[in-house]
PDB file of C-alpha atoms and ligand atoms in Angstrom:
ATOM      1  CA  UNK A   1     113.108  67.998  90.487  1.00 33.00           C
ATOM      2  CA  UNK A   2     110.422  69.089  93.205  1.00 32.00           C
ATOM      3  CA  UNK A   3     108.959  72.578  93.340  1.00 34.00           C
ATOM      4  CA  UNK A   4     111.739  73.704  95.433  1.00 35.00           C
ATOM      5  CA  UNK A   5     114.202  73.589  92.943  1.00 38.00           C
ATOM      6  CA  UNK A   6     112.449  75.253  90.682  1.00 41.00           C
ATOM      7  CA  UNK A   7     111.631  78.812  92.347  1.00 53.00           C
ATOM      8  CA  UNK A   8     114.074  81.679  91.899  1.00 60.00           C
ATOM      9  CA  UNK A   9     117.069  82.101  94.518  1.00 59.00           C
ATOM     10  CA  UNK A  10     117.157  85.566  95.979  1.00 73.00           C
ATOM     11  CA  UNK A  11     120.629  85.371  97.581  1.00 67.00           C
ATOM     12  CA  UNK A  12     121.687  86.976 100.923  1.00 61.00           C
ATOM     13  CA  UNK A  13     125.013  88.416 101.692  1.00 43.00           C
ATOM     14  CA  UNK A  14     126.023  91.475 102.801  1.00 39.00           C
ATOM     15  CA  UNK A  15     128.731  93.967 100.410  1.00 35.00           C
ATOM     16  CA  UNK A  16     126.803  94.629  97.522  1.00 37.00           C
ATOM     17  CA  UNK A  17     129.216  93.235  94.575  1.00 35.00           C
ATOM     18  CA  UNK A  18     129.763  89.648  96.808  1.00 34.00           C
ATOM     19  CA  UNK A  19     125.764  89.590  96.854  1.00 39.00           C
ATOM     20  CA  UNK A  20     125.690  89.534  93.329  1.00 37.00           C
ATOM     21  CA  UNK A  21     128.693  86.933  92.632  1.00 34.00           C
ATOM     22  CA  UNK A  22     127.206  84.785  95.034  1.00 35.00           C
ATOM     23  CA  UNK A  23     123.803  85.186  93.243  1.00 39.00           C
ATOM     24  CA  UNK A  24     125.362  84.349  90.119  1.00 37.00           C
ATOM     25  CA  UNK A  25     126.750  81.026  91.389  1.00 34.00           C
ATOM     26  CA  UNK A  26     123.873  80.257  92.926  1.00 38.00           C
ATOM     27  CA  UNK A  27     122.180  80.597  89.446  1.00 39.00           C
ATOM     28  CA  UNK A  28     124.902  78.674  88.058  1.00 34.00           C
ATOM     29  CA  UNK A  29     124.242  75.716  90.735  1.00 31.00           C
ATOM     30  CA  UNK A  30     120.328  75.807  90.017  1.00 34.00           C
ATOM     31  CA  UNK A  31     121.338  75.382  86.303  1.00 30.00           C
ATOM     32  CA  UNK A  32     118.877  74.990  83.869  1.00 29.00           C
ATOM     33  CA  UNK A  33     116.104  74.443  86.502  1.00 31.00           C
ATOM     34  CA  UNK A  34     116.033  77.999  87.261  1.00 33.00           C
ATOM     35  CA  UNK A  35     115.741  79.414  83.683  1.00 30.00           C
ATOM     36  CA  UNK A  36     112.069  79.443  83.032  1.00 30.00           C
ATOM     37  CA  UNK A  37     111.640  81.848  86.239  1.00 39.00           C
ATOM     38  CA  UNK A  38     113.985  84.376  86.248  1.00 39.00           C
ATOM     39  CA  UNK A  39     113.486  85.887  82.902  1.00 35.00           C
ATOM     40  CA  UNK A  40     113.373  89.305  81.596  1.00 37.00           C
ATOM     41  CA  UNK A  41     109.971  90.917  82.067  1.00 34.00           C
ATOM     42  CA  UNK A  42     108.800  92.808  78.323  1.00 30.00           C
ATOM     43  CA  UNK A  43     108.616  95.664  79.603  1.00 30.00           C
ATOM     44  CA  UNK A  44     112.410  96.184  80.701  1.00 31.00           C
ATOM     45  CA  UNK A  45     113.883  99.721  81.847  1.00 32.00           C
ATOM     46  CA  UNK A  46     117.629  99.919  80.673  1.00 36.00           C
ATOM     47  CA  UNK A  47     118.847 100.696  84.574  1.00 38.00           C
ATOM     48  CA  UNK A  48     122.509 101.766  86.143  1.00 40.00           C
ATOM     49  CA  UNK A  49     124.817  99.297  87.061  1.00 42.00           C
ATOM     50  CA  UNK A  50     126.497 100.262  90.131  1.00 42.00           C
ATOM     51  CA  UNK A  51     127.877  96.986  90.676  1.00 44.00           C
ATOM     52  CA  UNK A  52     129.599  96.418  87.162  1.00 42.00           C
ATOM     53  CA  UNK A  53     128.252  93.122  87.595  1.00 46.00           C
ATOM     54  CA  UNK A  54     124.741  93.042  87.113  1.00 43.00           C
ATOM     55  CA  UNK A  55     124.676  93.156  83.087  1.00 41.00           C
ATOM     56  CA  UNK A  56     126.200  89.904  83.519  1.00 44.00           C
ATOM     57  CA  UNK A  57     122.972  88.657  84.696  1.00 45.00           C
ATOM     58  CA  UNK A  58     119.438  87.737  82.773  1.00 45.00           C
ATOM     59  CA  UNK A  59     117.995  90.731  82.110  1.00 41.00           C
ATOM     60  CA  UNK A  60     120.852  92.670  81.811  1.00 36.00           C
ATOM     61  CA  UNK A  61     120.712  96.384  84.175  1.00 44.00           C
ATOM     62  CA  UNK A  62     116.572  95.736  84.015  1.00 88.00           C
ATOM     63  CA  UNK A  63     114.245  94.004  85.946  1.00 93.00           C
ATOM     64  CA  UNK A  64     114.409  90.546  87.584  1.00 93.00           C
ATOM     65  CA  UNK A  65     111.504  88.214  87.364  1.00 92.00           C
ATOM     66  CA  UNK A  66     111.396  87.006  91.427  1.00 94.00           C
ATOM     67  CA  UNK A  67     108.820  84.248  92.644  1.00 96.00           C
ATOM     68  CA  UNK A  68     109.046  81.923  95.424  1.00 96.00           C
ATOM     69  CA  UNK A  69     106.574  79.657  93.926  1.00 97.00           C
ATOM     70  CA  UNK A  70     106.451  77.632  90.538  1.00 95.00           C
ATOM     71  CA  UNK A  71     103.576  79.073  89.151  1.00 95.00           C
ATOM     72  CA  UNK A  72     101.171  81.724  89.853  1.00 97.00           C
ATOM     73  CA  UNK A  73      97.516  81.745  88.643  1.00 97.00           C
ATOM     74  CA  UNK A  74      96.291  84.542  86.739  1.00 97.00           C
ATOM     75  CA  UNK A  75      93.732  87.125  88.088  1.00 97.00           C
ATOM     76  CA  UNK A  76      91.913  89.396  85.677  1.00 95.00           C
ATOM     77  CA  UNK A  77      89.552  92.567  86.255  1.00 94.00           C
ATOM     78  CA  UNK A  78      86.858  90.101  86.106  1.00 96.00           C
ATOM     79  CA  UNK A  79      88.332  87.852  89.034  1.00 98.00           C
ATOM     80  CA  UNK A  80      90.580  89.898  90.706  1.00 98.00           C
ATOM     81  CA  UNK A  81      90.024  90.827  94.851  1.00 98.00           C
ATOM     82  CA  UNK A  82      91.486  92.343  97.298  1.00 98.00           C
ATOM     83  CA  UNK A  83      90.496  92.239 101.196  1.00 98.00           C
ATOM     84  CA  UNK A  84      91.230  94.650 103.981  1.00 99.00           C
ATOM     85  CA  UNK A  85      90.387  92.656 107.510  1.00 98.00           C
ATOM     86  CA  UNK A  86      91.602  92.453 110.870  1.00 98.00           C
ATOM     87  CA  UNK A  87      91.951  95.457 113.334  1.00 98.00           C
ATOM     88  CA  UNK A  88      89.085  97.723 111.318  1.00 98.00           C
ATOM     89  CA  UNK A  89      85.859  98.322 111.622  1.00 98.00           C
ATOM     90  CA  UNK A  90      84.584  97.681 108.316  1.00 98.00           C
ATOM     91  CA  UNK A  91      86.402  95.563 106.628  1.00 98.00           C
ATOM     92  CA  UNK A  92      85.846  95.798 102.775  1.00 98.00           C
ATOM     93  CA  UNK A  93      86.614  93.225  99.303  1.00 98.00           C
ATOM     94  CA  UNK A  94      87.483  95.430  96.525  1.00 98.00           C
ATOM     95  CA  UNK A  95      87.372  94.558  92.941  1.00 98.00           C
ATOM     96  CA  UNK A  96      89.652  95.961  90.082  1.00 98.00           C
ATOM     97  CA  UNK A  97      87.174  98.484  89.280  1.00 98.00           C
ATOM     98  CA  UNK A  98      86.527  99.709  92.624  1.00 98.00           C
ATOM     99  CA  UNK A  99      90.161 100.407  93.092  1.00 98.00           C
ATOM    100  CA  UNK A 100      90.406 102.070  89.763  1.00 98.00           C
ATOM    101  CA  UNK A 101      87.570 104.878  90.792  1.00 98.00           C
ATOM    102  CA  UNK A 102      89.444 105.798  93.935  1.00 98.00           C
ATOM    103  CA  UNK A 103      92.129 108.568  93.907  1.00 97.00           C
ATOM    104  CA  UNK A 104      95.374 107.343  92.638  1.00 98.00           C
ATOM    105  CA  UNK A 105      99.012 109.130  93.092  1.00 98.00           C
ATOM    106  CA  UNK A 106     101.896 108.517  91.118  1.00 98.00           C
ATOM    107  CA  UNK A 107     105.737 108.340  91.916  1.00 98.00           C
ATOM    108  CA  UNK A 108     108.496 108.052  89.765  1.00 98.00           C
ATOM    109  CA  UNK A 109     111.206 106.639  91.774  1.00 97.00           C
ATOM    110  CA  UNK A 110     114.434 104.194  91.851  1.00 96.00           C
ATOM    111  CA  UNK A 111     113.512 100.742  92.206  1.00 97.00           C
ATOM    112  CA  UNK A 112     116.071  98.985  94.095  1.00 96.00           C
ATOM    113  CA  UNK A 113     116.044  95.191  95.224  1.00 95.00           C
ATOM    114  CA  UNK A 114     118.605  94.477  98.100  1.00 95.00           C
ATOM    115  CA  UNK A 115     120.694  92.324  95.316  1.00 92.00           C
ATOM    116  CA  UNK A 116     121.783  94.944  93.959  1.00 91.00           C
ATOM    117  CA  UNK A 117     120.026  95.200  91.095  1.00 93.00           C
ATOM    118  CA  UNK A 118     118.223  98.539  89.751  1.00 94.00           C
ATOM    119  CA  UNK A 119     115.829 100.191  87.674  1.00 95.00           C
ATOM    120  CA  UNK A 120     116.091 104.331  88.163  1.00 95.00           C
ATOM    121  CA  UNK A 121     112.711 106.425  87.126  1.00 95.00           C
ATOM    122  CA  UNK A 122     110.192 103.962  87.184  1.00 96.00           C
ATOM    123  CA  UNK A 123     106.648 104.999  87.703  1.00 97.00           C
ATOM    124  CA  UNK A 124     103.903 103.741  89.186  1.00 98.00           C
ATOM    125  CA  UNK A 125     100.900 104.790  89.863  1.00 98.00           C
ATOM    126  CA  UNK A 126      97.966 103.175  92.616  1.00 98.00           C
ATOM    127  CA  UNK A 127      95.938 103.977  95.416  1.00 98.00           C
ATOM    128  CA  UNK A 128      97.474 105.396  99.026  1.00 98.00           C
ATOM    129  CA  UNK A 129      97.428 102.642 101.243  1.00 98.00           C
ATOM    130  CA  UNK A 130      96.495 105.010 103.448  1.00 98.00           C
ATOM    131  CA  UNK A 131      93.316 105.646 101.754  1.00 98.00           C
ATOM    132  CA  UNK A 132      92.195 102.180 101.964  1.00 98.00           C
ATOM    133  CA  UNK A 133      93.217 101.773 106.325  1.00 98.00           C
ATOM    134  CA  UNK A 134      91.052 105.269 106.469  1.00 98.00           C
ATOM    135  CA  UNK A 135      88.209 104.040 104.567  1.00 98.00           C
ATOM    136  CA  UNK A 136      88.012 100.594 106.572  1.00 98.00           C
ATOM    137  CA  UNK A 137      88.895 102.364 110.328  1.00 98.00           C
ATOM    138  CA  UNK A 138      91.746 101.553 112.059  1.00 98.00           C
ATOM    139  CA  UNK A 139      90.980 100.433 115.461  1.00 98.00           C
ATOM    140  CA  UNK A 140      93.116 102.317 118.158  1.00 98.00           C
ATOM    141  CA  UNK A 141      95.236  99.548 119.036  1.00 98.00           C
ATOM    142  CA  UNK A 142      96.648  97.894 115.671  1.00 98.00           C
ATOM    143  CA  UNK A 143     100.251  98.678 114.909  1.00 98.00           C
ATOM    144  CA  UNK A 144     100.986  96.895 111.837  1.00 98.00           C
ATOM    145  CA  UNK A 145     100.019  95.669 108.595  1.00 98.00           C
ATOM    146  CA  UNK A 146     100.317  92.262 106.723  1.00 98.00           C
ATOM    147  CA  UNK A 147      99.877  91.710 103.360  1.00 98.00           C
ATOM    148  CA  UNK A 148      99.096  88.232 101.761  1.00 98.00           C
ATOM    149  CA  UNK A 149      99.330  87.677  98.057  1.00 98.00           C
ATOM    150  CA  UNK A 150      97.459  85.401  96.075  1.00 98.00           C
ATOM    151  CA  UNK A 151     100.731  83.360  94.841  1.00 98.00           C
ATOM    152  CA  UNK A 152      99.500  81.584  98.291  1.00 98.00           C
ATOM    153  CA  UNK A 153     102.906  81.576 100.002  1.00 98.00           C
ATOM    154  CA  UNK A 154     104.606  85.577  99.912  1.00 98.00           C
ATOM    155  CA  UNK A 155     104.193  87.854 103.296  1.00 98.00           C
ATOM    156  CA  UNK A 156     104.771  91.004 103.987  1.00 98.00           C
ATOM    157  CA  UNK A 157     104.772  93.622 106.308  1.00 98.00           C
ATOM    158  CA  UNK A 158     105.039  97.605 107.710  1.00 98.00           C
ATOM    159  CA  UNK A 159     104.347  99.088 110.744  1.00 98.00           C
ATOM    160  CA  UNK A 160     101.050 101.279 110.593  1.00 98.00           C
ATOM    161  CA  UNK A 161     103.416 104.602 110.676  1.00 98.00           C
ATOM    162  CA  UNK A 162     105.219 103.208 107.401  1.00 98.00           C
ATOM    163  CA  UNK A 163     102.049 101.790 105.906  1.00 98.00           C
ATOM    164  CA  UNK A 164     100.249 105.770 106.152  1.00 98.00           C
ATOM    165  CA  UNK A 165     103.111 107.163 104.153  1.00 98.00           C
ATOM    166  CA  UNK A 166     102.066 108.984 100.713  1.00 97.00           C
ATOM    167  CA  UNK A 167     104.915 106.755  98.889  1.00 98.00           C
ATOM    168  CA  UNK A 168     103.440 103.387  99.814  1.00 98.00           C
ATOM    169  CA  UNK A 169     101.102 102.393  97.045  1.00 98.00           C
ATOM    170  CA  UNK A 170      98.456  99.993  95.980  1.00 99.00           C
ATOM    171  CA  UNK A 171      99.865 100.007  92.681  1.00 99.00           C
ATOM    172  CA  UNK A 172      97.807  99.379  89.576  1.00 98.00           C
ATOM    173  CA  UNK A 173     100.098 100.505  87.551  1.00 98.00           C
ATOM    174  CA  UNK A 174     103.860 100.232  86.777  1.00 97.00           C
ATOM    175  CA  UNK A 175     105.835 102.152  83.862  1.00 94.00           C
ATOM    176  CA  UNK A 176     102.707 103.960  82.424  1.00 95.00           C
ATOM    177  CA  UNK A 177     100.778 100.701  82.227  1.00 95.00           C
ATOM    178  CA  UNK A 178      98.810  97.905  83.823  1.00 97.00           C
ATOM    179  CA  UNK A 179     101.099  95.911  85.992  1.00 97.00           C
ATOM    180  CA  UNK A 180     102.022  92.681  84.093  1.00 95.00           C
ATOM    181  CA  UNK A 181     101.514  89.521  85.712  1.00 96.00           C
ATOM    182  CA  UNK A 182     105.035  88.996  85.907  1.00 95.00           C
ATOM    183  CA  UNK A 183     105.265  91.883  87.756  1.00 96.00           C
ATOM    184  CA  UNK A 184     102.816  91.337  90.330  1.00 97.00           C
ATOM    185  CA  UNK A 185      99.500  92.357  88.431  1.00 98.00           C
ATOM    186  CA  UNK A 186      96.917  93.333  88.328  1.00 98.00           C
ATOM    187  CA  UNK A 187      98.061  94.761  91.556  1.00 98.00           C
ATOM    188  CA  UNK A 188     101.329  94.697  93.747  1.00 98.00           C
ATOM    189  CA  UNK A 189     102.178  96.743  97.221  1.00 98.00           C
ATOM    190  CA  UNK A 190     104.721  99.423  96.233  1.00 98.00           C
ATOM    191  CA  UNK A 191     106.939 100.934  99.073  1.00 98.00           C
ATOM    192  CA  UNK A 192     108.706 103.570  97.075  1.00 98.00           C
ATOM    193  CA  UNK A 193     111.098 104.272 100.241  1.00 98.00           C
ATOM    194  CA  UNK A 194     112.224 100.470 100.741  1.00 98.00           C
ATOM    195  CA  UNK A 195     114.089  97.810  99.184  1.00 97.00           C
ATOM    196  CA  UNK A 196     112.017  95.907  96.464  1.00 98.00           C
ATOM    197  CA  UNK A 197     111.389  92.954  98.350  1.00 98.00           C
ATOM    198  CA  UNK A 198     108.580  94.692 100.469  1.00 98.00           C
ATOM    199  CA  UNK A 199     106.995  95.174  97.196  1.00 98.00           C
ATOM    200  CA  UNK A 200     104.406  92.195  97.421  1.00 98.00           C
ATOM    201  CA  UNK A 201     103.309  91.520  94.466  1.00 98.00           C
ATOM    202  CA  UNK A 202      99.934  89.678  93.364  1.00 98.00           C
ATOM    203  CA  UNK A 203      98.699  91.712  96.597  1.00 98.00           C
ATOM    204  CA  UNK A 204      95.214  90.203  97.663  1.00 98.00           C
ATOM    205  CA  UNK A 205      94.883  90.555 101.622  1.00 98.00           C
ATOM    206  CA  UNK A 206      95.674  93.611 103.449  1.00 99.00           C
ATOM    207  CA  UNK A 207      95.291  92.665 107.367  1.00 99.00           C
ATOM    208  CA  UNK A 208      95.478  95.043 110.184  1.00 99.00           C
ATOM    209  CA  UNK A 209      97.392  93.863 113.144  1.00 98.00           C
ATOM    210  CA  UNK A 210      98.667  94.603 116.538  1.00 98.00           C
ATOM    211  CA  UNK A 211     102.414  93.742 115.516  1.00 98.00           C
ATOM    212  CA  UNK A 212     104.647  93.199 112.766  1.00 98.00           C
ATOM    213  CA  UNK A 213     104.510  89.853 111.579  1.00 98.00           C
ATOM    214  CA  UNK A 214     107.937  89.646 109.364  1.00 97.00           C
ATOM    215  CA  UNK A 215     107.519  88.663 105.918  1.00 97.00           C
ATOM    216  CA  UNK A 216     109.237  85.854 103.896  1.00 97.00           C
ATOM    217  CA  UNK A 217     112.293  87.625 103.489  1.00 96.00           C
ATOM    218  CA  UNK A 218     112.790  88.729 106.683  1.00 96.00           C
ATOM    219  CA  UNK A 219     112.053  85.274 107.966  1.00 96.00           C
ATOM    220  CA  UNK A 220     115.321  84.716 105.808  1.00 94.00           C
ATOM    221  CA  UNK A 221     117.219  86.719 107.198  1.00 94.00           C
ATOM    222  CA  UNK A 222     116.238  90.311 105.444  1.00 97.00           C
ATOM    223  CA  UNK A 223     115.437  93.522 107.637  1.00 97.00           C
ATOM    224  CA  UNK A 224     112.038  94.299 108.397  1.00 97.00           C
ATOM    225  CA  UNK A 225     113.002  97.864 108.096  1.00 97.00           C
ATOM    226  CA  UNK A 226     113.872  97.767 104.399  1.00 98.00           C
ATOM    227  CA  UNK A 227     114.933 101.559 103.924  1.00 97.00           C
ATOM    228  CA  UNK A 228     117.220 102.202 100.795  1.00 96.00           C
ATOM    229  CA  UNK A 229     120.753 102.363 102.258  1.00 93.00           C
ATOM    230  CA  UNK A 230     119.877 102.165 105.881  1.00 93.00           C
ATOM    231  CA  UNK A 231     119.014  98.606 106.109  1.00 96.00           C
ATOM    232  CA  UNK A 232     120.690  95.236 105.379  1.00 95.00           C
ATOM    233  CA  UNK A 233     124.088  96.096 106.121  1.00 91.00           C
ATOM    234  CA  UNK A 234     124.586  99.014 104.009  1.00 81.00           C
ATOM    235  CA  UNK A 235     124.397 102.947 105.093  1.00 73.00           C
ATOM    236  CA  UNK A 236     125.751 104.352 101.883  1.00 65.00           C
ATOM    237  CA  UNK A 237     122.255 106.001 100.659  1.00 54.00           C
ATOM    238  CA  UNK A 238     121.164 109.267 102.130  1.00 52.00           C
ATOM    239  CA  UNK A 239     117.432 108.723 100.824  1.00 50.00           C
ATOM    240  CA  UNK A 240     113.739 109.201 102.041  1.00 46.00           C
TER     241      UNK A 240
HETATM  242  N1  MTE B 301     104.528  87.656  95.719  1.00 57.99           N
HETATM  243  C1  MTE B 301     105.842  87.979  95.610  1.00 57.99           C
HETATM  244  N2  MTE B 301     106.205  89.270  95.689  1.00 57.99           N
HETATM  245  C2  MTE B 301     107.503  89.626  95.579  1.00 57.99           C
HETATM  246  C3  MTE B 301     108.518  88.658  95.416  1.00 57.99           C
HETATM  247  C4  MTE B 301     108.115  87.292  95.328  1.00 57.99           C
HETATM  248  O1  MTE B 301     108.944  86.365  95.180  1.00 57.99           O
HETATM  249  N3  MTE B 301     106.780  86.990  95.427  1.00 57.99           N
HETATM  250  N4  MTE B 301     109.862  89.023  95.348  1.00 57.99           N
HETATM  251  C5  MTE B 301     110.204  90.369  95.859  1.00 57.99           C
HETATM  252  C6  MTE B 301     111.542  90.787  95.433  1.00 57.99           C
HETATM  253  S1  MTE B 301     112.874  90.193  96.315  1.00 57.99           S
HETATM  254  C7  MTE B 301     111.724  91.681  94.420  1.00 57.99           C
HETATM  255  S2  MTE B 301     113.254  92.291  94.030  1.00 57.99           S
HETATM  256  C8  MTE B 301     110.566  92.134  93.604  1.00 57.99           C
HETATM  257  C9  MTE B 301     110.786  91.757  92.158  1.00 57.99           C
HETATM  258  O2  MTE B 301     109.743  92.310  91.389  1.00 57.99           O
HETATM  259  P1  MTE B 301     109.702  92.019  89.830  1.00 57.99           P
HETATM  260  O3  MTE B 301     109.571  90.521  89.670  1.00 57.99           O
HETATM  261  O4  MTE B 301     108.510  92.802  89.342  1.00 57.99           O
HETATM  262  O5  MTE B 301     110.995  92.538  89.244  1.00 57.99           O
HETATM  263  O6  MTE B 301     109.322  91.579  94.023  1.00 57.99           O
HETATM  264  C10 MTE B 301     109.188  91.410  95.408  1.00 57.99           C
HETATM  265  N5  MTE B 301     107.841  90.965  95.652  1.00 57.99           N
HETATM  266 MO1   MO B 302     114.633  91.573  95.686  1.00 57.99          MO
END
């Protein structure tokens, strides 16, 4: 069975409760094959269930363990960096430590993957990404941001308005500690506002560009414009 087969299906539909039936036979289908990614991360939040169907899944009302690759190698403080290039004028590596001494901000906020899926009052805690575009200079005529991760194969995106908001992170930490590596550690883009998919995790590239280059998901079909329940078919959320 080729490496395909073996990454974690993130179904798309559109009513929430057909999403998640449609995820589950699609689980079904990948069988066993699927198993050893989508697992329940340790550090689990019991979460609602709006959907009265999602306890029926791995991980039961917590978190779900998504990669679109195989395997993902591990980075520690000691190997860890993250680049900010492209429309700046001094583009910058960071290590671990060097994002640690900067000032962090921490939300505590539903996380919500388009699935349906979700994990209320979870924490996390980073850097502003704003911080980082003002301390590498945003030339005048960028408009977006891509972020690469160092899985080698997840994208994302915002536009440079959404990317400057105080609830978009570089998140070191998640739940009152250091991000796990299932979860995207040692760090993962948080966009508190949008669905979790625009969370990149394993973050190591921040590029400034003159458009928005849609991410993986939204080359599958997802909205660019993630917002919790304004986006992807649904307007039943009056958040952010
Ligand atoms: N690098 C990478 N980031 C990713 C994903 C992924 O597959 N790869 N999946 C996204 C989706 S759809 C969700 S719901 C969350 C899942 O985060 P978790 O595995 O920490 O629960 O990560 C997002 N960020
Ligand atoms: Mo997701």
């Amino acid at each position: 069975m080729g490496a395909v087969d073996r990454t974690v299906q993130h179904p798309k539909g559109t009513p929430v409760g057909r999403r998640v039936v449609l995820g589950l036979l699609g689980l079904g289908a990948a069988g066993v094959a699927a198993g050893p990614y989508l697992q329940r991360a340790q550090d689990t939040v019991a979460g609602k269930d709006p959907t009265g169907l999602t306890g029926l899944l791995p991980g039961g009302g917590g978190f779900r363990y998504y990669s679109i690759v195989a395997s993902v190698p591990d980075r520690t403080a000691e190997t860890y960096t993250l680049t900010v290039d492209g429309l700046v004028d001094r583009p910058a590596t960071y290590r671990l430590p060097d994002l640690q001494a900067m000032p962090q901000r921490r939300t505590v906020r539903d996380v919500q993957c388009v699935t349906g899926w979700r994990v209320p009052d979870t924490p996390f805690e980073g850097v502003p990404l704003a911080h980082l575009l003002d301390a590498a200079g945003v030339r005048p005529e960028a408009r977006a941001v891509r972020f690469s991760c160092f899985d080698g194969a997840y994208t994302e995106s915002l536009t440079l308005e959404q990317a400057r908001r105080d609830d978009v992170l570089v998140a070191l930490r998640m739940q009152d500690a250091e991000i796990s590596h299932s979860h995207g550690g040692p760090v993962r883009l948080y966009v508190a506002p949008m669905y979790f998919y625009k969370s990149a995790k394993w973050l190591s590239g921040i590029t400034v560009t003159e458009a928005v280059q849609p991410g993986y998901w939204e080359r599958n079909g997802y909205d660019v414009d993630a917002w919790v329940g304004r986006s992807n078919g649904r307007d039943d959320a009056p958040t952010v």
